[in-house]
Every structure is written in structure tokens, then in C-alpha cells.
CSV table of C-alpha atoms in Angstrom, one decimal:
chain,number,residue,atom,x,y,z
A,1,UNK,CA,-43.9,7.4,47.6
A,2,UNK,CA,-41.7,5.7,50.2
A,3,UNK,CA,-42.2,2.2,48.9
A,4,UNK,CA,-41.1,3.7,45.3
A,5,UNK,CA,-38.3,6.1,46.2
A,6,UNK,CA,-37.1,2.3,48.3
A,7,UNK,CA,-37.3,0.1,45.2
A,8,UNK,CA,-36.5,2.5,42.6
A,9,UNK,CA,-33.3,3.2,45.3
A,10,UNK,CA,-32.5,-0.2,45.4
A,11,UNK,CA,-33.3,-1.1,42.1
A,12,UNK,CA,-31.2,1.2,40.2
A,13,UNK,CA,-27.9,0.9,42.3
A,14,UNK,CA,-27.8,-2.3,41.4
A,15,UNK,CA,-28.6,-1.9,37.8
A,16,UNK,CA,-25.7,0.9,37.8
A,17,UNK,CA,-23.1,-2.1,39.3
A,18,UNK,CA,-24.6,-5.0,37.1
A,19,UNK,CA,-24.0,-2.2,34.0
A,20,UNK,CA,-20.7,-0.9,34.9
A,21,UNK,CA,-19.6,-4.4,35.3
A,22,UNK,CA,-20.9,-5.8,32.3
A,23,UNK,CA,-19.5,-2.4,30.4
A,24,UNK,CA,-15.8,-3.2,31.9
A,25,UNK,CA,-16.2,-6.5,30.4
A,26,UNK,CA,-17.2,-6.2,27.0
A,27,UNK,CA,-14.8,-2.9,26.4
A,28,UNK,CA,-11.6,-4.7,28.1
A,29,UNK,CA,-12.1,-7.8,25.7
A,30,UNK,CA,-12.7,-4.9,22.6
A,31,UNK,CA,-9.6,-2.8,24.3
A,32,UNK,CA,-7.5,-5.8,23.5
A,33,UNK,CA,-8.9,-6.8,20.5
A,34,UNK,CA,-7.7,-3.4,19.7
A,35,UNK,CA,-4.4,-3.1,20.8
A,36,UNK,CA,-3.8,-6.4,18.8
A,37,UNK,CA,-4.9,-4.2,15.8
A,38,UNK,CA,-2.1,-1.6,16.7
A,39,UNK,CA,0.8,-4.1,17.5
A,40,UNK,CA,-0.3,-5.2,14.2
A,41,UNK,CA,-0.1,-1.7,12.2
A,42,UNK,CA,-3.9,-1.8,11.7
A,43,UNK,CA,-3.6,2.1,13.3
A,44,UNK,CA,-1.6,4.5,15.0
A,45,UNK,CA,-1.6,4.3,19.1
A,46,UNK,CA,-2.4,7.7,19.5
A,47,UNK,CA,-6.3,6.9,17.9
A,48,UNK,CA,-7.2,3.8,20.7
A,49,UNK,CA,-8.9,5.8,23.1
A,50,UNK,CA,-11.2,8.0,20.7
A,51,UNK,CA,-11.9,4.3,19.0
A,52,UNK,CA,-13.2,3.4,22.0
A,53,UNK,CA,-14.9,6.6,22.8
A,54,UNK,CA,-17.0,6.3,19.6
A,55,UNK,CA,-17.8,2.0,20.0
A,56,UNK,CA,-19.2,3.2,23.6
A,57,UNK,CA,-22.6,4.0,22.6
A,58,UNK,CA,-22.7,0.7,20.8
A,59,UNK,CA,-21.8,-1.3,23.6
A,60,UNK,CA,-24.3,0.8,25.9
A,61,UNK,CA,-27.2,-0.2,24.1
A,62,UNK,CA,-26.9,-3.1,24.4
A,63,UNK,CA,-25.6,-3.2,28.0
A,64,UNK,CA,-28.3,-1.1,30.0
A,65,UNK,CA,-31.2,-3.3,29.0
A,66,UNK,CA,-29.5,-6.5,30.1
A,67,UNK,CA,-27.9,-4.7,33.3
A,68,UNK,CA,-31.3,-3.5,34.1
A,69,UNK,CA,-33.0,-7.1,33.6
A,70,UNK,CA,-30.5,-8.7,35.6
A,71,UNK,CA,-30.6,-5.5,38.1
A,72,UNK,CA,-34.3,-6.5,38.9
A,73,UNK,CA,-33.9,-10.1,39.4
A,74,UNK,CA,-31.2,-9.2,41.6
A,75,UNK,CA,-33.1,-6.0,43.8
A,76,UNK,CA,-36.0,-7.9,43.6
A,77,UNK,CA,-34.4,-11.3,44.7
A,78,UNK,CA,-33.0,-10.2,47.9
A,79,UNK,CA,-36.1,-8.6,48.9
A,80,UNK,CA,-38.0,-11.5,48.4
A,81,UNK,CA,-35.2,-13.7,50.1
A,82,UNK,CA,-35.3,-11.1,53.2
A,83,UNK,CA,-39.1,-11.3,53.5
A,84,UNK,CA,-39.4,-7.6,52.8
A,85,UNK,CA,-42.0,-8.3,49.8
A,86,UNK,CA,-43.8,-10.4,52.1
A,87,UNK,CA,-44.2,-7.5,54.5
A,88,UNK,CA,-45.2,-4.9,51.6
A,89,UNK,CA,-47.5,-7.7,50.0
A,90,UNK,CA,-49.4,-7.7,53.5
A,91,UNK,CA,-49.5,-3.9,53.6
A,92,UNK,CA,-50.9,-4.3,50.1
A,93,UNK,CA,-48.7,-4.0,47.5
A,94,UNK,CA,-49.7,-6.2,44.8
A,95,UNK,CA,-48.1,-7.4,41.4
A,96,UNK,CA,-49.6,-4.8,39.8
A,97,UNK,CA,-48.5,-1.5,41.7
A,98,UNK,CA,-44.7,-3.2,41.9
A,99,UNK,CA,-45.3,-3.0,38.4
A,100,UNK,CA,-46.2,0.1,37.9
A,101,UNK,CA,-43.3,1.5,40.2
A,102,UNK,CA,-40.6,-1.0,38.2
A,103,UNK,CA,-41.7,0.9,35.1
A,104,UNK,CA,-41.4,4.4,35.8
A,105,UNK,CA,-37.2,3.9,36.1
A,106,UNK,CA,-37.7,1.3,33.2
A,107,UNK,CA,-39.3,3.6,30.9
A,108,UNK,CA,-36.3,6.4,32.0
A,109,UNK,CA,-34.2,3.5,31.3
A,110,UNK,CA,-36.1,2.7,27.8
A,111,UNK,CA,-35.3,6.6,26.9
A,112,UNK,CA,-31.7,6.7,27.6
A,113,UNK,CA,-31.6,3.4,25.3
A,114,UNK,CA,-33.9,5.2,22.9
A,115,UNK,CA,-31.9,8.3,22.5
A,116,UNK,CA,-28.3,5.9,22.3
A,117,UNK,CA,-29.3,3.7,19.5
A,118,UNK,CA,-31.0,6.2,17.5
A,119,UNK,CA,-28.3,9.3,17.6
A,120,UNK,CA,-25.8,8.2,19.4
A,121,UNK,CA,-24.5,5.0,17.9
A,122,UNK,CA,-25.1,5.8,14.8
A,123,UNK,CA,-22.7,8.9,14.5
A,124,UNK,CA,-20.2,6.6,16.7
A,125,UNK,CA,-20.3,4.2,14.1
A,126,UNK,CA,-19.7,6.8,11.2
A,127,UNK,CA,-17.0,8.8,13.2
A,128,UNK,CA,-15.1,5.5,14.3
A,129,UNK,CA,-14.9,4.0,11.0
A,130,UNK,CA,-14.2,7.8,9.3
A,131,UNK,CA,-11.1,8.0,12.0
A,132,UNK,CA,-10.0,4.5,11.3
A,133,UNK,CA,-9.9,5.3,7.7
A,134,UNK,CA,-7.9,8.4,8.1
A,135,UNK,CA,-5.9,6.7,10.6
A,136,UNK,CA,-5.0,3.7,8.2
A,137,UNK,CA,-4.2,6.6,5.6
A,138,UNK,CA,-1.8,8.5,7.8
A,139,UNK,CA,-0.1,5.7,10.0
A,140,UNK,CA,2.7,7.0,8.8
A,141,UNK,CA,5.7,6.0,11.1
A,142,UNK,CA,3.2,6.2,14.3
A,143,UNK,CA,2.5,2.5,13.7
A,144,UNK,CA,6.1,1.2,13.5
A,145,UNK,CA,7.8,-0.7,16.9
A,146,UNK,CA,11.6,-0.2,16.3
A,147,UNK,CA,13.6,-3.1,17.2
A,148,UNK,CA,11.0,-5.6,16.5
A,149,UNK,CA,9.9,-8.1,13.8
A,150,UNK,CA,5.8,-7.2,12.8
A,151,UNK,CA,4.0,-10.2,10.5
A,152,UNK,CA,1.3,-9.3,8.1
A,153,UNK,CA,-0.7,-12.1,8.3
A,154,UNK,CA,-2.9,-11.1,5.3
A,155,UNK,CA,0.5,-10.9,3.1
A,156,UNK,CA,3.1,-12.8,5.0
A,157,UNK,CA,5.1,-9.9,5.3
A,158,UNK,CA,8.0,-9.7,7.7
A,159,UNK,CA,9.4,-6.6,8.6
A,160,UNK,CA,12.1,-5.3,10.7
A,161,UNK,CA,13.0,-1.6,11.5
A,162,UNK,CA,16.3,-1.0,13.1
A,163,UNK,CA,15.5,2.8,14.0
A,164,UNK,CA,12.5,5.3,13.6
A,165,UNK,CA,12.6,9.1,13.1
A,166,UNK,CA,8.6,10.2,14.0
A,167,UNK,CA,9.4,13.6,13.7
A,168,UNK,CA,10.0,13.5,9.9
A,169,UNK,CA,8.4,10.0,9.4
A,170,UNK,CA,11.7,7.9,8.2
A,171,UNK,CA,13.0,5.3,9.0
A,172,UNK,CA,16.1,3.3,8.9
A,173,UNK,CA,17.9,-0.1,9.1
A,174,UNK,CA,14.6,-1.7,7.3
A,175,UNK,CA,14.8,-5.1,6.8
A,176,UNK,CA,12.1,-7.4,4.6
A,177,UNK,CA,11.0,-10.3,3.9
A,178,UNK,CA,7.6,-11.8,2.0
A,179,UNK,CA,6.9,-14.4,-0.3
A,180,UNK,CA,6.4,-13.5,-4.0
A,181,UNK,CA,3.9,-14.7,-6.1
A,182,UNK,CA,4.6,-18.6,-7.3
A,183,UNK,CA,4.1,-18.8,-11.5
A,184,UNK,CA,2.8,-21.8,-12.9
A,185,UNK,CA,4.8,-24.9,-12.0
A,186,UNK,CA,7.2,-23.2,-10.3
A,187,UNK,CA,8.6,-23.1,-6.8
A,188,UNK,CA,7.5,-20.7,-4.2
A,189,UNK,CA,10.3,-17.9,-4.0
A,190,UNK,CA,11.1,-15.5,-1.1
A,191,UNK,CA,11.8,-11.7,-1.5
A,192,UNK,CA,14.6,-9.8,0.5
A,193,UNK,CA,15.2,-6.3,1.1
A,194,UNK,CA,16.9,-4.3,2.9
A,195,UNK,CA,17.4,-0.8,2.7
A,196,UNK,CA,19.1,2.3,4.3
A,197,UNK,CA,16.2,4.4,5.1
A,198,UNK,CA,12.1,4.4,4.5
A,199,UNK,CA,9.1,6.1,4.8
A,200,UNK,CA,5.2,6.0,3.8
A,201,UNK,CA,3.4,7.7,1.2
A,202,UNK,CA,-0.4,7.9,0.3
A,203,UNK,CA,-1.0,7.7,-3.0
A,204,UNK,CA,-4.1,10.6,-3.4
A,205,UNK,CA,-5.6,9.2,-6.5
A,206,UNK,CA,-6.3,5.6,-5.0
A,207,UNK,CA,-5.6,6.1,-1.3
A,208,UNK,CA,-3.5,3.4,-1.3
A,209,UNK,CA,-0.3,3.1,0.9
A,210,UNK,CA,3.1,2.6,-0.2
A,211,UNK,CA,6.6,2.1,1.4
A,212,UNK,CA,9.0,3.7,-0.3
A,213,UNK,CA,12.5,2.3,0.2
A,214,UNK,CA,15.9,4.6,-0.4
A,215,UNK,CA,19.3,2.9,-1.2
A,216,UNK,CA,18.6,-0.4,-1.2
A,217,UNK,CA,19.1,-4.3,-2.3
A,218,UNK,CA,16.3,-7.1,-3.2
A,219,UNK,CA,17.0,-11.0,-3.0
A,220,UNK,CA,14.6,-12.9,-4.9
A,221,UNK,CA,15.3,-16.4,-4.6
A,222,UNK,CA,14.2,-20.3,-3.3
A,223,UNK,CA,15.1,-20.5,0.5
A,224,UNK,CA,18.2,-22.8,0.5
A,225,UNK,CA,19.6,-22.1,-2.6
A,226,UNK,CA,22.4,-19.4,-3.8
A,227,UNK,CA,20.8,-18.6,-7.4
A,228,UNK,CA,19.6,-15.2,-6.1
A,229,UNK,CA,18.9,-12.8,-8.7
A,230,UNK,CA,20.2,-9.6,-6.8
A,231,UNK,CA,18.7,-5.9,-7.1
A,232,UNK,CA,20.1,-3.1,-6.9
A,233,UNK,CA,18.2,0.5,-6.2
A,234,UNK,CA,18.1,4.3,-5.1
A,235,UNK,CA,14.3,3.9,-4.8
A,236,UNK,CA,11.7,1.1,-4.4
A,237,UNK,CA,7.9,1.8,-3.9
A,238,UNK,CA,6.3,-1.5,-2.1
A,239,UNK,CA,2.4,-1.6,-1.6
A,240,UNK,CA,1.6,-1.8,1.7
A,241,UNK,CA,-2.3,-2.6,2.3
A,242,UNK,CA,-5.1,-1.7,-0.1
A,243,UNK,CA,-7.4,0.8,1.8
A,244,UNK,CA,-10.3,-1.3,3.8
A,245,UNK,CA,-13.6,-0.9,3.0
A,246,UNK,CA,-16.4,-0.8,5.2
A,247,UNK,CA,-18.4,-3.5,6.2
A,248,UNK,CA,-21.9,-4.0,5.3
A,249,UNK,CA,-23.1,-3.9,8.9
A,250,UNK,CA,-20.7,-0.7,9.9
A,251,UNK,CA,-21.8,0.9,6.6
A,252,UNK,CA,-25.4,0.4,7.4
A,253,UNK,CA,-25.3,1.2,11.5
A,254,UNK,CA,-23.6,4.3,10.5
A,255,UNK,CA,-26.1,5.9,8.2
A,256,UNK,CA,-28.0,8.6,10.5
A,257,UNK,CA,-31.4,7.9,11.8
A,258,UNK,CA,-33.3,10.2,9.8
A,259,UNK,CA,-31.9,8.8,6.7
A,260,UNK,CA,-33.4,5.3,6.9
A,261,UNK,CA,-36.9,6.7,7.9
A,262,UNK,CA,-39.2,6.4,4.4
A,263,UNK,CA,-36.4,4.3,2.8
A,264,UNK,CA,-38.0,1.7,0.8
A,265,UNK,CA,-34.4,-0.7,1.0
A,266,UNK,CA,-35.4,-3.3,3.2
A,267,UNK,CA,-31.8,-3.2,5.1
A,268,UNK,CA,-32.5,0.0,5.9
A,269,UNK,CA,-36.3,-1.0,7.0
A,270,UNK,CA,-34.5,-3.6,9.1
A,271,UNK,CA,-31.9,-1.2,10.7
A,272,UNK,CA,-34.5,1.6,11.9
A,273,UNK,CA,-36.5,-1.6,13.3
A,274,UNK,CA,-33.4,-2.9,15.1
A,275,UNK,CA,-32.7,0.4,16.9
A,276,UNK,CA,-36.7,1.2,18.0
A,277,UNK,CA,-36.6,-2.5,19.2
A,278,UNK,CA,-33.9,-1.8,21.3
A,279,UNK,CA,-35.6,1.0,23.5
A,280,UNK,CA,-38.9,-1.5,23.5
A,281,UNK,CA,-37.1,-4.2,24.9
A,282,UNK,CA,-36.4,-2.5,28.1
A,283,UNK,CA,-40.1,-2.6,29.3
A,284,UNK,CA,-40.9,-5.5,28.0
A,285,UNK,CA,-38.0,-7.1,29.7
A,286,UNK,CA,-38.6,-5.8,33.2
A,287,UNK,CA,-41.9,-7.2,33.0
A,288,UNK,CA,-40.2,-10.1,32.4
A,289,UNK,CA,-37.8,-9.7,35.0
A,290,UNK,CA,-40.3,-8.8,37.2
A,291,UNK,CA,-42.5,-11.7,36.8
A,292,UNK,CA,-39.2,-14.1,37.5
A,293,UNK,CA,-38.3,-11.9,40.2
A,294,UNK,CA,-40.3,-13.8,43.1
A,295,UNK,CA,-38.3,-16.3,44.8
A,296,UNK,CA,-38.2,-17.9,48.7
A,297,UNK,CA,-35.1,-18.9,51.1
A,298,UNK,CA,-35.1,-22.2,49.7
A,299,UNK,CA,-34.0,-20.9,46.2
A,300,UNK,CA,-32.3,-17.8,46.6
A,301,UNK,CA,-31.7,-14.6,45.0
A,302,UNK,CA,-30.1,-16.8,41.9
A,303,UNK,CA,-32.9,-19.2,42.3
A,304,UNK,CA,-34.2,-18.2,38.8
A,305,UNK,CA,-30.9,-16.5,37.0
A,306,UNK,CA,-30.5,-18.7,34.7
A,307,UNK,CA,-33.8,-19.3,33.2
A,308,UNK,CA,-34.3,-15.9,33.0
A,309,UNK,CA,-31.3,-14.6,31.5
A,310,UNK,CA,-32.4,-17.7,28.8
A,311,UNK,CA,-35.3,-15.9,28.3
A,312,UNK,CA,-33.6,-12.8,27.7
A,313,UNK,CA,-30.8,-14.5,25.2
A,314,UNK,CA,-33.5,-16.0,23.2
A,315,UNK,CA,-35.3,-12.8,22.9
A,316,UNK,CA,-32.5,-11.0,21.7
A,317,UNK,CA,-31.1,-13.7,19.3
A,318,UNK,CA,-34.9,-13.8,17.8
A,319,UNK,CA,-34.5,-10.2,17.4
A,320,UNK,CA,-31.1,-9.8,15.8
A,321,UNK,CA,-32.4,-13.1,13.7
A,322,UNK,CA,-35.6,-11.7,12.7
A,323,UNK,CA,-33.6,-8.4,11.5
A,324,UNK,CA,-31.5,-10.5,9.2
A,325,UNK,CA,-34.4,-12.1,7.7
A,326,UNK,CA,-36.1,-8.5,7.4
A,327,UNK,CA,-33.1,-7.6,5.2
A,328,UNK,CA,-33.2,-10.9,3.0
A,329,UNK,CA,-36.4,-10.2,2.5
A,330,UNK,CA,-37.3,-13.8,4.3
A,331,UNK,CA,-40.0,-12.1,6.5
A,332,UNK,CA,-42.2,-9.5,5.8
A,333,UNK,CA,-41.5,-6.1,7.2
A,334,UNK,CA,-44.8,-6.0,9.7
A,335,UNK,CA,-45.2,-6.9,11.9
A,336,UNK,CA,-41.3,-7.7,11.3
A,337,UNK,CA,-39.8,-7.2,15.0
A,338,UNK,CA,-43.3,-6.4,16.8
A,339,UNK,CA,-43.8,-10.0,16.2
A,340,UNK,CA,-41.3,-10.6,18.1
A,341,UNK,CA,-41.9,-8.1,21.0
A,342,UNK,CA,-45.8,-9.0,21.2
A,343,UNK,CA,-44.8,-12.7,22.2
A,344,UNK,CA,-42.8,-12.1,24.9
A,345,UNK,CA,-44.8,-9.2,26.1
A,346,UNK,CA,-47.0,-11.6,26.3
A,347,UNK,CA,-45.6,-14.6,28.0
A,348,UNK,CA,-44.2,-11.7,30.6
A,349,UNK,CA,-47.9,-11.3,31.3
A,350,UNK,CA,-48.5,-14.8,31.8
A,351,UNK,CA,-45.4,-15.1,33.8
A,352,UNK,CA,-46.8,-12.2,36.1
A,353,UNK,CA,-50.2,-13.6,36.6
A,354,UNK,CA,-49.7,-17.1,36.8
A,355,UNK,CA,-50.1,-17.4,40.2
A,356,UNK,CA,-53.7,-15.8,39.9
A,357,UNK,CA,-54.7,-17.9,36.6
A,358,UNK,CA,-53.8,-21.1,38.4
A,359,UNK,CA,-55.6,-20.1,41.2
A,360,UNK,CA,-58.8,-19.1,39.0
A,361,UNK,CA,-58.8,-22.2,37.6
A,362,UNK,CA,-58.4,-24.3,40.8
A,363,UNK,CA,-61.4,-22.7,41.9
A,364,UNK,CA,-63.2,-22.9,38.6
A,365,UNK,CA,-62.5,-26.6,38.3
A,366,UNK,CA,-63.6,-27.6,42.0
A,367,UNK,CA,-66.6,-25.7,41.0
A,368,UNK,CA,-67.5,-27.7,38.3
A,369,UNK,CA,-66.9,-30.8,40.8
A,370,UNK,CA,-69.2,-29.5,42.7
């Protein structure tokens, strides 16, 4: 019980670091992939952190098996590098029995995992794409940066507000300026229009967003020229987005576990696949770490990094790959993804006993010589 409290002590403080790291990462490259979304009007401000709230189980599950892997090469590194394993080898502790203890916090591990990608994510998913959706349909004034031009880059849409009210949701001094469609053998044309005061409306049939304009002017014209045909008008309804869909994979990842469980759709086979494989490949890659983990002074601690953390890329590429093909219906649904675990359960076997099968067939072959 000493030896395991010590490993599974050192073990798991450095899977927490290696997780919390890794975690900081990912969400501060999302964070500002998001805030890019808001300078941009995709949705209000005041809905970033509960965005991020609901994508943190997604990112978790797919964060704690790698910072666990890379948490044992590490643990385990340094106690080889410091001779410690060399002492506990000699008081007999084999391969085996460091297995065994490496599992019991891997199979916590696996649970955690378990329990994220098969509840938690998947009512993230549905919650952060419901809130974006209500968020798109209510941005409302929230969204707009006074002072400032804002380009649409799916419309080419320029606009300018000189002043926003967000307690009644106008605004005024709007300024705006997007090309309008080009006819047949015509010349592309740009649209002006400025207008006193604005504000958004949802249409509730379609969903659809509008900016309606009050006491206004619209230029329509060839940049360069002075044949403008001049508008007049006291109100002027512009569409602003059509309302976004969601995506097959966000769709899909959002449906609730128990829903895909029976389902003969083969995405639906391959999504319930995809999230049991996630809590097996925690196991299965600690043993893999495991059998990597064994190092000298000569190599170091980050002797064997980067083969391993191959290993692991290719084993999660082949899964995410195999899921794909699941859903094409390119590869038959079993063994599906157990293919996939089974050979690298299996070459982290081979990797553990290695030194043992080479040494059996050392003695086997001088055998035969004698």
C-alpha cells in the first residue's frame, strides 16, 4: 500500500498539471476563436462564458486521457531516471504489479471520461448550440461596437454606428455600405444608407433577423460615378443573417446518450461507439504508456516522448477515422472501433513484455544451438 499510495501520489499530480495545462491551451485558442465571433456580431458578449462553460466537457474528454498518458511517461520517467524503479524492481516489484497499481487510478480515470462523454458532453453540445441560437436571435443591440466600422465577411457588409441606446435596443447615426447583386452584363453597384436611428427585429415566422432603419437615404450606384439613383424613406427593413443551422457533427454529438442506443442509423451507431471508445482508451493507453515508460540516464525522462505521444496520435486519428467510415457505411459496425482498441491493446502487451519475450527466445534459440 505504500508503493501505491507513492505512485498513484506521484502519478496523478502530474496528470492534474499535464491536464490543466493542456485544458488552458485548447480553451485559450477556443476563447479567441470566440471573441472573434463576438467582435464579429456572431453573439452577444454577455453569452462567452456559458459558451465556454458548455464546450468544457467536450474538451475534457478528450484532454484527461492524453494528460494521463503523458502524466505516466512523465511520473514514471523520472523515477526510472532517479533509479527509484530500480530500487522497487529489486524489492520485487515487477511489470506486472506496477501494472496493476497504474490501473486502479486509470480505471478512476476511465470513469470520469466515461461519465463526460456519455452525459456530459452531450447536453453541453445541445445547451451550447440552443444558447447560440437564442443568442443569434436576440443579439439585439448587445452585439453592436459604437464608433467602429464591423465587416460581414459572408455579405460584405460594412456598417457603422455612431451611437447605441441598449436600454431600448436603438440605435443612431447608422451608416451602410454593401454590394448589391450584379444583373447580367452589368457592373457591380454599391448600396449606401444612412439613417437617423435603428434597431433589430426577429421575424417569428422564419426566425430571421432584420434591421429596420427609420428616416433614412439609400445610394445605389457604380463607385466613381455621380448617376446615383437616390432613396428616400421613413422605414427600411434590411435582412441581416439567415438563422444558422446546426452542423451535422453538433447535431449528432448533441442527441442524448440514451437516444442513440438501439438506433439502427449508422451515424448514430458510430456516435455511441465514439463516446464508449473514449472511456476505453484510457486503460488501454496507460498500458501503453506504461510499457514506454522505462527509460535510463542516458535517455531521460523525454527519452521516449515522442514516439509515444505518436503512438497515441495515430490511435486516436484511427479512431475518429474509423468512426467516419462507421457512418459511410465503409466499415462494418463490429467490430467497428473494437478493431481498433484490440490492436493496440495488443501491441501495449507486446511493448510491456518485450523484454521477457526477447529474453525467452535468446534462451530458446541458444537451446536449439546446443
Amino acid at each position: 500500500m505504500i508503493l501505491f499510495r507513492y505512485l498513484a501520489s506521484e502519478m496523478l499530480k502530474t496528470v492534474f498539471a499535464v491536464t490543466l495545462t493542456l485544458l488552458v491551451i485548447i480553451m485559450s485558442g477556443r476563447f479567441v476563436k470566440y471573441l472573434g465571433q463576438v467582435a464579429s456580431g456572431d453573439f452577444a458578449p454577455d453569452v462567452l462564458l456559458l459558451v465556454m462553460l458548455y464546450r468544457l466537457p467536450n474538451f475534457l474528454e478528450v484532454v484527461l486521457p492524453l494528460g494521463l498518458f503523458i502524466g505516466i511517461l512523465l511520473s514514471y520517467g523520472r523515477l526510472y531516471v532517479d533509479s527509484e524503479m530500480t530500487v522497487m524492481s529489486a524489492c520485487g516489484m515487477s511489470r506486472r504489479r506496477l501494472l496493476i497499481y497504474t490501473m486502479i487510478p486509470a480505471a478512476f480515470t476511465a470513469g470520469i471520461v466515461a461519465y463526460i462523454s456519455l452525459i456530459l458532453t452531450p447536453s453541453g453540445i445541445q445547451a451550447y448550440v440552443d444558447l447560440l441560437a437564442d443568442s443569434q436571435s436576440e443579439i439585439g443591440v448587445k452585439a453592436a461596437v459604437e464608433g467602429r466600422f464591423r465587416l460581414d465577411k459572408a455579405t460584405g457588409r460594412v456598417t457603422y454606428i455612431e451611437k447605441a441606446n441598449r436600454d431600448n435596443q436603438t440605435m443612431s447615426g447608422v451608416f451602410i455600405a454593401q454590394p448589391e447583386p450584379v444583373q447580367a452584363g452589368g457592373r457591380p453597384l454599391v448600396s449606401l444608407v444612412t439613417a437617423a436611428q435603428g434597431r433589430f427585429q426577429v421575424d417569428d415566422t422564419t426566425a430571421q433577423r432584420y434591421l429596420v432603419l427609420d428616416s433614412g437615404v439609400r445610394y445605389v450606384g457604380q463607385s466613381g460615378d455621380m448617376d446615383y439613383q437616390v432613396t428616400s424613406f421613413s422605414r427600411l427593413d434590411q435582412l441581416i443573417r439567415d438563422p444558422e443551422e446546426k452542423t451535422y457533427r453538433q447535431e449528432l454529438d448533441g442527441k442524448d446518450t440514451s437516444a442513440l442506443w438501439g438506433s439502427p442509423a449508422l451515424e448514430d451507431i458510430a456516435a455511441i461507439q465514439w463516446r464508449v471508445s473514449l472511456g476505453l482508451l484510457v486503460p488501454i493507453a496507460a498500458l501503453i504508456a506504461v510499457s514506454l515508460s522505462k527509460t535510463d540516464h542516458r535517455r531521460g525522462r523525454f527519452g521516449k516522448m515522442f514516439p509515444a505521444f505518436m503512438i497515441y496520435m495515430v490511435y486516436l486519428v484511427c479512431l475518429n477515422a474509423v468512426r467516419d467510415a462507421i457512418a459511410k457505411g465503409q466499415w462494418p459496425v463490429f467490430p467497428g472501433m473494437w478493431a481498433v482498441h484490440s490492436v493496440f491493446l495488443v501491441l501495449g502487451l507486446l511493448l510491456l513484455y518485450r523484454d521477457s519475450m526477447h529474453r525467452h527466445w535468446v534462451l530458446s534459440w541458444r537451446r536449439r544451438r546446443a
